[in-house]
Amino acid sequence: MNVAKRTDNLVTRGGAEDIRLRAAPESWDPETREMDLVWSTGADVTRSDWGGSRWVERLSMDPKHIRTERLDLGAPLLDSHKSYGAANVIGSVIPGSVRIEGGLGIARVRLTDAEDVASTVRKIVDGSIRNISVGYRIHAEEVSARDGEIEIRTATDWEPHEISVVPVPADARAQIRELERTTA
């Protein structure tokens, strides 16, 4: 197996080329307008470029490989990675809530009560929209391939910078976060 390291500070993943994960309507708290998200499981996702080249992208979930500071300072929760206007912000990450737990990237977000995005927020709260996607930048990756097999690119230094609500996930292993419930 050939293993190579590549460092490229200009590689950015987002939009249609990012990891998509599920939101957790079961964790919705209507009083605080907060809910928990799983923003990455590190699952393999097959990618391709305009030239037809294909590879498997894998995000390392080793906490030492993820620069979470930007996300944990209160990154935006966007509608489908639309970062070109404030009207596309449907919430934000609650500062200090980002963590890596059991190989999952988890955060708590607060949804806005702004009228201009009320329809999108309602779809999240009622469970119609359950998929979440993380926008990120890869700073370094390891590339490995066996002869005749598809190349695997493992991000070993990457930085999530936003979370988005999206209609279709790429990461089928993403799990819904639920609040622990107790009965009296």
mmCIF file with all atom_site columns, C-alpha atoms in Angstrom:
data_model
loop_
_atom_site.group_PDB
_atom_site.id
_atom_site.type_symbol
_atom_site.label_atom_id
_atom_site.label_alt_id
_atom_site.label_comp_id
_atom_site.label_asym_id
_atom_site.label_entity_id
_atom_site.label_seq_id
_atom_site.pdbx_PDB_ins_code
_atom_site.Cartn_x
_atom_site.Cartn_y
_atom_site.Cartn_z
_atom_site.occupancy
_atom_site.B_iso_or_equiv
_atom_site.pdbx_formal_charge
_atom_site.auth_seq_id
_atom_site.auth_comp_id
_atom_site.auth_asym_id
_atom_site.auth_atom_id
_atom_site.pdbx_PDB_model_num
ATOM 1   C CA . MET A 1 1   ? 0.000   0.000  0.000   1.00 0.00 ? 1   MET A CA 1
ATOM 2   C CA . ASN A 1 2   ? 1.350   3.437  -0.947  1.00 0.00 ? 2   ASN A CA 1
ATOM 3   C CA . VAL A 1 3   ? 0.865   6.169  1.636   1.00 0.00 ? 3   VAL A CA 1
ATOM 4   C CA . ALA A 1 4   ? 1.589   9.810  0.891   1.00 0.00 ? 4   ALA A CA 1
ATOM 5   C CA . LYS A 1 5   ? 0.947   12.939 2.904   1.00 0.00 ? 5   LYS A CA 1
ATOM 6   C CA . ARG A 1 6   ? -0.352  15.993 1.180   1.00 0.00 ? 6   ARG A CA 1
ATOM 7   C CA . THR A 1 7   ? -0.664  19.427 2.713   1.00 0.00 ? 7   THR A CA 1
ATOM 8   C CA . ASP A 1 8   ? -2.852  21.935 0.942   1.00 0.00 ? 8   ASP A CA 1
ATOM 9   C CA . ASN A 1 9   ? -4.145  24.928 2.852   1.00 0.00 ? 9   ASN A CA 1
ATOM 10  C CA . LEU A 1 10  ? -6.333  25.927 -0.080  1.00 0.00 ? 10  LEU A CA 1
ATOM 11  C CA . VAL A 1 11  ? -8.504  22.803 -0.224  1.00 0.00 ? 11  VAL A CA 1
ATOM 12  C CA . THR A 1 12  ? -11.989 23.619 0.986   1.00 0.00 ? 12  THR A CA 1
ATOM 13  C CA . ARG A 1 13  ? -14.891 21.206 1.235   1.00 0.00 ? 13  ARG A CA 1
ATOM 14  C CA . GLY A 1 14  ? -18.422 22.490 1.474   1.00 0.00 ? 14  GLY A CA 1
ATOM 15  C CA . GLY A 1 15  ? -21.554 22.767 -0.602  1.00 0.00 ? 15  GLY A CA 1
ATOM 16  C CA . ALA A 1 16  ? -22.210 19.551 -2.492  1.00 0.00 ? 16  ALA A CA 1
ATOM 17  C CA . GLU A 1 17  ? -18.845 18.096 -1.451  1.00 0.00 ? 17  GLU A CA 1
ATOM 18  C CA . ASP A 1 18  ? -19.163 17.851 2.295   1.00 0.00 ? 18  ASP A CA 1
ATOM 19  C CA . ILE A 1 19  ? -20.183 15.387 4.939   1.00 0.00 ? 19  ILE A CA 1
ATOM 20  C CA . ARG A 1 20  ? -23.908 15.363 5.592   1.00 0.00 ? 20  ARG A CA 1
ATOM 21  C CA . LEU A 1 21  ? -25.328 14.317 8.901   1.00 0.00 ? 21  LEU A CA 1
ATOM 22  C CA . ARG A 1 22  ? -28.586 14.110 10.763  1.00 0.00 ? 22  ARG A CA 1
ATOM 23  C CA . ALA A 1 23  ? -30.191 16.572 13.117  1.00 0.00 ? 23  ALA A CA 1
ATOM 24  C CA . ALA A 1 24  ? -31.954 15.470 16.255  1.00 0.00 ? 24  ALA A CA 1
ATOM 25  C CA . PRO A 1 25  ? -35.516 16.770 16.530  1.00 0.00 ? 25  PRO A CA 1
ATOM 26  C CA . GLU A 1 26  ? -35.959 14.497 19.555  1.00 0.00 ? 26  GLU A CA 1
ATOM 27  C CA . SER A 1 27  ? -33.508 16.755 21.411  1.00 0.00 ? 27  SER A CA 1
ATOM 28  C CA . TRP A 1 28  ? -35.475 19.921 20.580  1.00 0.00 ? 28  TRP A CA 1
ATOM 29  C CA . ASP A 1 29  ? -36.105 22.160 23.576  1.00 0.00 ? 29  ASP A CA 1
ATOM 30  C CA . PRO A 1 30  ? -38.829 24.686 22.643  1.00 0.00 ? 30  PRO A CA 1
ATOM 31  C CA . GLU A 1 31  ? -38.036 26.957 25.598  1.00 0.00 ? 31  GLU A CA 1
ATOM 32  C CA . THR A 1 32  ? -34.396 27.508 24.662  1.00 0.00 ? 32  THR A CA 1
ATOM 33  C CA . ARG A 1 33  ? -34.846 26.776 20.920  1.00 0.00 ? 33  ARG A CA 1
ATOM 34  C CA . GLU A 1 34  ? -31.875 24.395 21.190  1.00 0.00 ? 34  GLU A CA 1
ATOM 35  C CA . MET A 1 35  ? -31.128 20.931 19.819  1.00 0.00 ? 35  MET A CA 1
ATOM 36  C CA . ASP A 1 36  ? -28.199 18.521 19.481  1.00 0.00 ? 36  ASP A CA 1
ATOM 37  C CA . LEU A 1 37  ? -26.550 17.638 16.167  1.00 0.00 ? 37  LEU A CA 1
ATOM 38  C CA . VAL A 1 38  ? -24.130 14.986 15.026  1.00 0.00 ? 38  VAL A CA 1
ATOM 39  C CA . TRP A 1 39  ? -22.031 16.911 12.500  1.00 0.00 ? 39  TRP A CA 1
ATOM 40  C CA . SER A 1 40  ? -19.572 14.155 11.548  1.00 0.00 ? 40  SER A CA 1
ATOM 41  C CA . THR A 1 41  ? -19.073 10.432 11.971  1.00 0.00 ? 41  THR A CA 1
ATOM 42  C CA . GLY A 1 42  ? -16.018 10.326 9.706   1.00 0.00 ? 42  GLY A CA 1
ATOM 43  C CA . ALA A 1 43  ? -17.789 7.881  7.381   1.00 0.00 ? 43  ALA A CA 1
ATOM 44  C CA . ASP A 1 44  ? -16.253 7.211  3.987   1.00 0.00 ? 44  ASP A CA 1
ATOM 45  C CA . VAL A 1 45  ? -17.772 9.233  1.158   1.00 0.00 ? 45  VAL A CA 1
ATOM 46  C CA . THR A 1 46  ? -16.955 8.640  -2.506  1.00 0.00 ? 46  THR A CA 1
ATOM 47  C CA . ARG A 1 47  ? -15.999 11.874 -4.242  1.00 0.00 ? 47  ARG A CA 1
ATOM 48  C CA . SER A 1 48  ? -15.274 12.766 -7.850  1.00 0.00 ? 48  SER A CA 1
ATOM 49  C CA . ASP A 1 49  ? -14.018 15.734 -9.809  1.00 0.00 ? 49  ASP A CA 1
ATOM 50  C CA . TRP A 1 50  ? -14.987 17.220 -13.170 1.00 0.00 ? 50  TRP A CA 1
ATOM 51  C CA . GLY A 1 51  ? -12.357 15.069 -14.888 1.00 0.00 ? 51  GLY A CA 1
ATOM 52  C CA . GLY A 1 52  ? -13.986 11.844 -13.697 1.00 0.00 ? 52  GLY A CA 1
ATOM 53  C CA . SER A 1 53  ? -11.379 10.945 -11.073 1.00 0.00 ? 53  SER A CA 1
ATOM 54  C CA . ARG A 1 54  ? -12.891 9.191  -8.062  1.00 0.00 ? 54  ARG A CA 1
ATOM 55  C CA . TRP A 1 55  ? -11.596 8.694  -4.523  1.00 0.00 ? 55  TRP A CA 1
ATOM 56  C CA . VAL A 1 56  ? -12.869 7.953  -1.037  1.00 0.00 ? 56  VAL A CA 1
ATOM 57  C CA . GLU A 1 57  ? -12.757 10.864 1.373   1.00 0.00 ? 57  GLU A CA 1
ATOM 58  C CA . ARG A 1 58  ? -12.477 10.056 5.063   1.00 0.00 ? 58  ARG A CA 1
ATOM 59  C CA . LEU A 1 59  ? -12.438 12.598 7.887   1.00 0.00 ? 59  LEU A CA 1
ATOM 60  C CA . SER A 1 60  ? -10.342 11.408 10.802  1.00 0.00 ? 60  SER A CA 1
ATOM 61  C CA . MET A 1 61  ? -12.364 11.691 13.998  1.00 0.00 ? 61  MET A CA 1
ATOM 62  C CA . ASP A 1 62  ? -9.252  11.681 16.172  1.00 0.00 ? 62  ASP A CA 1
ATOM 63  C CA . PRO A 1 63  ? -9.657  14.871 18.247  1.00 0.00 ? 63  PRO A CA 1
ATOM 64  C CA . LYS A 1 64  ? -5.989  15.708 17.561  1.00 0.00 ? 64  LYS A CA 1
ATOM 65  C CA . HIS A 1 65  ? -6.824  15.919 13.830  1.00 0.00 ? 65  HIS A CA 1
ATOM 66  C CA . ILE A 1 66  ? -9.765  18.344 14.082  1.00 0.00 ? 66  ILE A CA 1
ATOM 67  C CA . ARG A 1 67  ? -9.457  22.097 14.584  1.00 0.00 ? 67  ARG A CA 1
ATOM 68  C CA . THR A 1 68  ? -12.781 22.696 16.361  1.00 0.00 ? 68  THR A CA 1
ATOM 69  C CA . GLU A 1 69  ? -12.091 26.201 17.722  1.00 0.00 ? 69  GLU A CA 1
ATOM 70  C CA . ARG A 1 70  ? -13.834 28.087 14.907  1.00 0.00 ? 70  ARG A CA 1
ATOM 71  C CA . LEU A 1 71  ? -16.923 25.884 15.117  1.00 0.00 ? 71  LEU A CA 1
ATOM 72  C CA . ASP A 1 72  ? -16.945 26.032 18.924  1.00 0.00 ? 72  ASP A CA 1
ATOM 73  C CA . LEU A 1 73  ? -16.868 29.840 19.002  1.00 0.00 ? 73  LEU A CA 1
ATOM 74  C CA . GLY A 1 74  ? -20.436 29.958 17.657  1.00 0.00 ? 74  GLY A CA 1
ATOM 75  C CA . ALA A 1 75  ? -20.249 29.078 13.958  1.00 0.00 ? 75  ALA A CA 1
ATOM 76  C CA . PRO A 1 76  ? -23.398 29.613 11.903  1.00 0.00 ? 76  PRO A CA 1
ATOM 77  C CA . LEU A 1 77  ? -26.102 27.049 11.204  1.00 0.00 ? 77  LEU A CA 1
ATOM 78  C CA . LEU A 1 78  ? -26.953 27.733 7.559   1.00 0.00 ? 78  LEU A CA 1
ATOM 79  C CA . ASP A 1 79  ? -29.575 26.762 5.020   1.00 0.00 ? 79  ASP A CA 1
ATOM 80  C CA . SER A 1 80  ? -27.779 24.517 2.496   1.00 0.00 ? 80  SER A CA 1
ATOM 81  C CA . HIS A 1 81  ? -24.334 26.138 2.822   1.00 0.00 ? 81  HIS A CA 1
ATOM 82  C CA . LYS A 1 82  ? -25.636 29.501 1.626   1.00 0.00 ? 82  LYS A CA 1
ATOM 83  C CA . SER A 1 83  ? -23.049 31.762 3.253   1.00 0.00 ? 83  SER A CA 1
ATOM 84  C CA . TYR A 1 84  ? -23.613 34.821 1.071   1.00 0.00 ? 84  TYR A CA 1
ATOM 85  C CA . GLY A 1 85  ? -26.215 36.548 3.226   1.00 0.00 ? 85  GLY A CA 1
ATOM 86  C CA . ALA A 1 86  ? -27.494 36.885 6.761   1.00 0.00 ? 86  ALA A CA 1
ATOM 87  C CA . ALA A 1 87  ? -30.961 35.738 5.642   1.00 0.00 ? 87  ALA A CA 1
ATOM 88  C CA . ASN A 1 88  ? -29.528 32.225 5.220   1.00 0.00 ? 88  ASN A CA 1
ATOM 89  C CA . VAL A 1 89  ? -28.576 31.893 8.882   1.00 0.00 ? 89  VAL A CA 1
ATOM 90  C CA . ILE A 1 90  ? -31.108 29.745 10.722  1.00 0.00 ? 90  ILE A CA 1
ATOM 91  C CA . GLY A 1 91  ? -29.175 29.467 13.970  1.00 0.00 ? 91  GLY A CA 1
ATOM 92  C CA . SER A 1 92  ? -25.735 29.073 15.473  1.00 0.00 ? 92  SER A CA 1
ATOM 93  C CA . VAL A 1 93  ? -23.560 26.644 17.382  1.00 0.00 ? 93  VAL A CA 1
ATOM 94  C CA . ILE A 1 94  ? -23.696 27.260 21.116  1.00 0.00 ? 94  ILE A CA 1
ATOM 95  C CA . PRO A 1 95  ? -20.159 28.242 22.132  1.00 0.00 ? 95  PRO A CA 1
ATOM 96  C CA . GLY A 1 96  ? -18.449 25.557 24.174  1.00 0.00 ? 96  GLY A CA 1
ATOM 97  C CA . SER A 1 97  ? -20.789 22.754 23.037  1.00 0.00 ? 97  SER A CA 1
ATOM 98  C CA . VAL A 1 98  ? -18.614 21.176 20.323  1.00 0.00 ? 98  VAL A CA 1
ATOM 99  C CA . ARG A 1 99  ? -17.062 17.859 21.266  1.00 0.00 ? 99  ARG A CA 1
ATOM 100 C CA . ILE A 1 100 ? -15.814 14.591 19.831  1.00 0.00 ? 100 ILE A CA 1
ATOM 101 C CA . GLU A 1 101 ? -17.444 11.691 21.642  1.00 0.00 ? 101 GLU A CA 1
ATOM 102 C CA . GLY A 1 102 ? -17.169 8.033  20.661  1.00 0.00 ? 102 GLY A CA 1
ATOM 103 C CA . GLY A 1 103 ? -15.973 8.948  17.167  1.00 0.00 ? 103 GLY A CA 1
ATOM 104 C CA . LEU A 1 104 ? -18.830 11.405 16.595  1.00 0.00 ? 104 LEU A CA 1
ATOM 105 C CA . GLY A 1 105 ? -18.634 15.168 16.166  1.00 0.00 ? 105 GLY A CA 1
ATOM 106 C CA . ILE A 1 106 ? -21.419 16.605 18.315  1.00 0.00 ? 106 ILE A CA 1
ATOM 107 C CA . ALA A 1 107 ? -22.652 20.145 18.920  1.00 0.00 ? 107 ALA A CA 1
ATOM 108 C CA . ARG A 1 108 ? -25.639 21.927 20.390  1.00 0.00 ? 108 ARG A CA 1
ATOM 109 C CA . VAL A 1 109 ? -27.243 24.632 18.261  1.00 0.00 ? 109 VAL A CA 1
ATOM 110 C CA . ARG A 1 110 ? -29.795 27.331 18.874  1.00 0.00 ? 110 ARG A CA 1
ATOM 111 C CA . LEU A 1 111 ? -32.366 27.998 16.139  1.00 0.00 ? 111 LEU A CA 1
ATOM 112 C CA . THR A 1 112 ? -33.463 31.536 15.410  1.00 0.00 ? 112 THR A CA 1
ATOM 113 C CA . ASP A 1 113 ? -37.047 32.727 15.754  1.00 0.00 ? 113 ASP A CA 1
ATOM 114 C CA . ALA A 1 114 ? -36.647 35.163 12.838  1.00 0.00 ? 114 ALA A CA 1
ATOM 115 C CA . GLU A 1 115 ? -39.705 35.352 10.575  1.00 0.00 ? 115 GLU A CA 1
ATOM 116 C CA . ASP A 1 116 ? -37.739 35.140 7.322   1.00 0.00 ? 116 ASP A CA 1
ATOM 117 C CA . VAL A 1 117 ? -36.581 31.569 8.094   1.00 0.00 ? 117 VAL A CA 1
ATOM 118 C CA . ALA A 1 118 ? -39.573 30.405 10.150  1.00 0.00 ? 118 ALA A CA 1
ATOM 119 C CA . SER A 1 119 ? -40.634 27.864 7.511   1.00 0.00 ? 119 SER A CA 1
ATOM 120 C CA . THR A 1 120 ? -37.205 26.185 7.518   1.00 0.00 ? 120 THR A CA 1
ATOM 121 C CA . VAL A 1 121 ? -37.066 26.137 11.314  1.00 0.00 ? 121 VAL A CA 1
ATOM 122 C CA . ARG A 1 122 ? -40.567 24.582 11.452  1.00 0.00 ? 122 ARG A CA 1
ATOM 123 C CA . LYS A 1 123 ? -39.414 21.831 9.061   1.00 0.00 ? 123 LYS A CA 1
ATOM 124 C CA . ILE A 1 124 ? -36.477 21.065 11.360  1.00 0.00 ? 124 ILE A CA 1
ATOM 125 C CA . VAL A 1 125 ? -38.581 21.046 14.511  1.00 0.00 ? 125 VAL A CA 1
ATOM 126 C CA . ASP A 1 126 ? -41.313 18.839 13.004  1.00 0.00 ? 126 ASP A CA 1
ATOM 127 C CA . GLY A 1 127 ? -38.719 16.370 11.673  1.00 0.00 ? 127 GLY A CA 1
ATOM 128 C CA . SER A 1 128 ? -39.303 17.034 7.967   1.00 0.00 ? 128 SER A CA 1
ATOM 129 C CA . ILE A 1 129 ? -35.673 18.123 7.611   1.00 0.00 ? 129 ILE A CA 1
ATOM 130 C CA . ARG A 1 130 ? -33.320 15.832 9.537   1.00 0.00 ? 130 ARG A CA 1
ATOM 131 C CA . ASN A 1 131 ? -30.073 16.049 7.612   1.00 0.00 ? 131 ASN A CA 1
ATOM 132 C CA . ILE A 1 132 ? -27.080 18.137 8.583   1.00 0.00 ? 132 ILE A CA 1
ATOM 133 C CA . SER A 1 133 ? -23.910 18.844 6.624   1.00 0.00 ? 133 SER A CA 1
ATOM 134 C CA . VAL A 1 134 ? -20.617 20.249 7.829   1.00 0.00 ? 134 VAL A CA 1
ATOM 135 C CA . GLY A 1 135 ? -18.592 22.680 5.745   1.00 0.00 ? 135 GLY A CA 1
ATOM 136 C CA . TYR A 1 136 ? -14.871 22.299 6.328   1.00 0.00 ? 136 TYR A CA 1
ATOM 137 C CA . ARG A 1 137 ? -11.364 22.933 5.085   1.00 0.00 ? 137 ARG A CA 1
ATOM 138 C CA . ILE A 1 138 ? -8.736  20.212 4.809   1.00 0.00 ? 138 ILE A CA 1
ATOM 139 C CA . HIS A 1 139 ? -5.257  21.363 5.797   1.00 0.00 ? 139 HIS A CA 1
ATOM 140 C CA . ALA A 1 140 ? -3.485  17.979 5.455   1.00 0.00 ? 140 ALA A CA 1
ATOM 141 C CA . GLU A 1 141 ? -4.407  14.481 4.387   1.00 0.00 ? 141 GLU A CA 1
ATOM 142 C CA . GLU A 1 142 ? -2.873  11.057 3.958   1.00 0.00 ? 142 GLU A CA 1
ATOM 143 C CA . VAL A 1 143 ? -3.385  9.406  0.607   1.00 0.00 ? 143 VAL A CA 1
ATOM 144 C CA . SER A 1 144 ? -3.320  5.624  0.331   1.00 0.00 ? 144 SER A CA 1
ATOM 145 C CA . ALA A 1 145 ? -4.114  3.185  -2.456  1.00 0.00 ? 145 ALA A CA 1
ATOM 146 C CA . ARG A 1 146 ? -3.458  -0.421 -3.343  1.00 0.00 ? 146 ARG A CA 1
ATOM 147 C CA . ASP A 1 147 ? -2.820  -1.225 -6.978  1.00 0.00 ? 147 ASP A CA 1
ATOM 148 C CA . GLY A 1 148 ? -6.096  -1.227 -8.870  1.00 0.00 ? 148 GLY A CA 1
ATOM 149 C CA . GLU A 1 149 ? -8.134  0.095  -5.942  1.00 0.00 ? 149 GLU A CA 1
ATOM 150 C CA . ILE A 1 150 ? -9.714  3.466  -5.421  1.00 0.00 ? 150 ILE A CA 1
ATOM 151 C CA . GLU A 1 151 ? -7.562  6.021  -3.613  1.00 0.00 ? 151 GLU A CA 1
ATOM 152 C CA . ILE A 1 152 ? -8.444  6.837  0.006   1.00 0.00 ? 152 ILE A CA 1
ATOM 153 C CA . ARG A 1 153 ? -7.782  10.378 1.194   1.00 0.00 ? 153 ARG A CA 1
ATOM 154 C CA . THR A 1 154 ? -7.911  10.661 4.974   1.00 0.00 ? 154 THR A CA 1
ATOM 155 C CA . ALA A 1 155 ? -8.065  14.188 6.361   1.00 0.00 ? 155 ALA A CA 1
ATOM 156 C CA . THR A 1 156 ? -5.583  14.246 9.238   1.00 0.00 ? 156 THR A CA 1
ATOM 157 C CA . ASP A 1 157 ? -5.784  17.998 9.832   1.00 0.00 ? 157 ASP A CA 1
ATOM 158 C CA . TRP A 1 158 ? -9.152  19.556 9.085   1.00 0.00 ? 158 TRP A CA 1
ATOM 159 C CA . GLU A 1 159 ? -11.283 22.436 10.278  1.00 0.00 ? 159 GLU A CA 1
ATOM 160 C CA . PRO A 1 160 ? -15.082 22.563 10.348  1.00 0.00 ? 160 PRO A CA 1
ATOM 161 C CA . HIS A 1 161 ? -16.319 26.148 9.872   1.00 0.00 ? 161 HIS A CA 1
ATOM 162 C CA . GLU A 1 162 ? -20.101 25.900 9.498   1.00 0.00 ? 162 GLU A CA 1
ATOM 163 C CA . ILE A 1 163 ? -22.979 23.476 9.843   1.00 0.00 ? 163 ILE A CA 1
ATOM 164 C CA . SER A 1 164 ? -25.878 23.419 7.386   1.00 0.00 ? 164 SER A CA 1
ATOM 165 C CA . VAL A 1 165 ? -29.338 21.951 7.149   1.00 0.00 ? 165 VAL A CA 1
ATOM 166 C CA . VAL A 1 166 ? -29.552 20.020 3.857   1.00 0.00 ? 166 VAL A CA 1
ATOM 167 C CA . PRO A 1 167 ? -32.127 17.821 2.120   1.00 0.00 ? 167 PRO A CA 1
ATOM 168 C CA . VAL A 1 168 ? -29.848 14.838 1.285   1.00 0.00 ? 168 VAL A CA 1
ATOM 169 C CA . PRO A 1 169 ? -27.087 13.284 3.457   1.00 0.00 ? 169 PRO A CA 1
ATOM 170 C CA . ALA A 1 170 ? -23.914 11.599 2.212   1.00 0.00 ? 170 ALA A CA 1
ATOM 171 C CA . ASP A 1 171 ? -23.107 9.978  5.566   1.00 0.00 ? 171 ASP A CA 1
ATOM 172 C CA . ALA A 1 172 ? -25.645 7.183  6.019   1.00 0.00 ? 172 ALA A CA 1
ATOM 173 C CA . ARG A 1 173 ? -24.185 6.206  9.428   1.00 0.00 ? 173 ARG A CA 1
ATOM 174 C CA . ALA A 1 174 ? -25.024 9.508  11.079  1.00 0.00 ? 174 ALA A CA 1
ATOM 175 C CA . GLN A 1 175 ? -27.158 9.083  14.164  1.00 0.00 ? 175 GLN A CA 1
ATOM 176 C CA . ILE A 1 176 ? -29.948 11.132 15.655  1.00 0.00 ? 176 ILE A CA 1
ATOM 177 C CA . ARG A 1 177 ? -29.089 12.603 19.036  1.00 0.00 ? 177 ARG A CA 1
ATOM 178 C CA . GLU A 1 178 ? -31.772 12.214 21.694  1.00 0.00 ? 178 GLU A CA 1
ATOM 179 C CA . LEU A 1 179 ? -32.050 13.841 25.060  1.00 0.00 ? 179 LEU A CA 1
ATOM 180 C CA . GLU A 1 180 ? -32.136 11.406 27.953  1.00 0.00 ? 180 GLU A CA 1
ATOM 181 C CA . ARG A 1 181 ? -35.722 11.194 29.099  1.00 0.00 ? 181 ARG A CA 1
ATOM 182 C CA . THR A 1 182 ? -36.859 10.350 32.594  1.00 0.00 ? 182 THR A CA 1
ATOM 183 C CA . THR A 1 183 ? -40.360 9.605  33.815  1.00 0.00 ? 183 THR A CA 1
ATOM 184 C CA . ALA A 1 184 ? -41.671 10.542 37.233  1.00 0.00 ? 184 ALA A CA 1
#
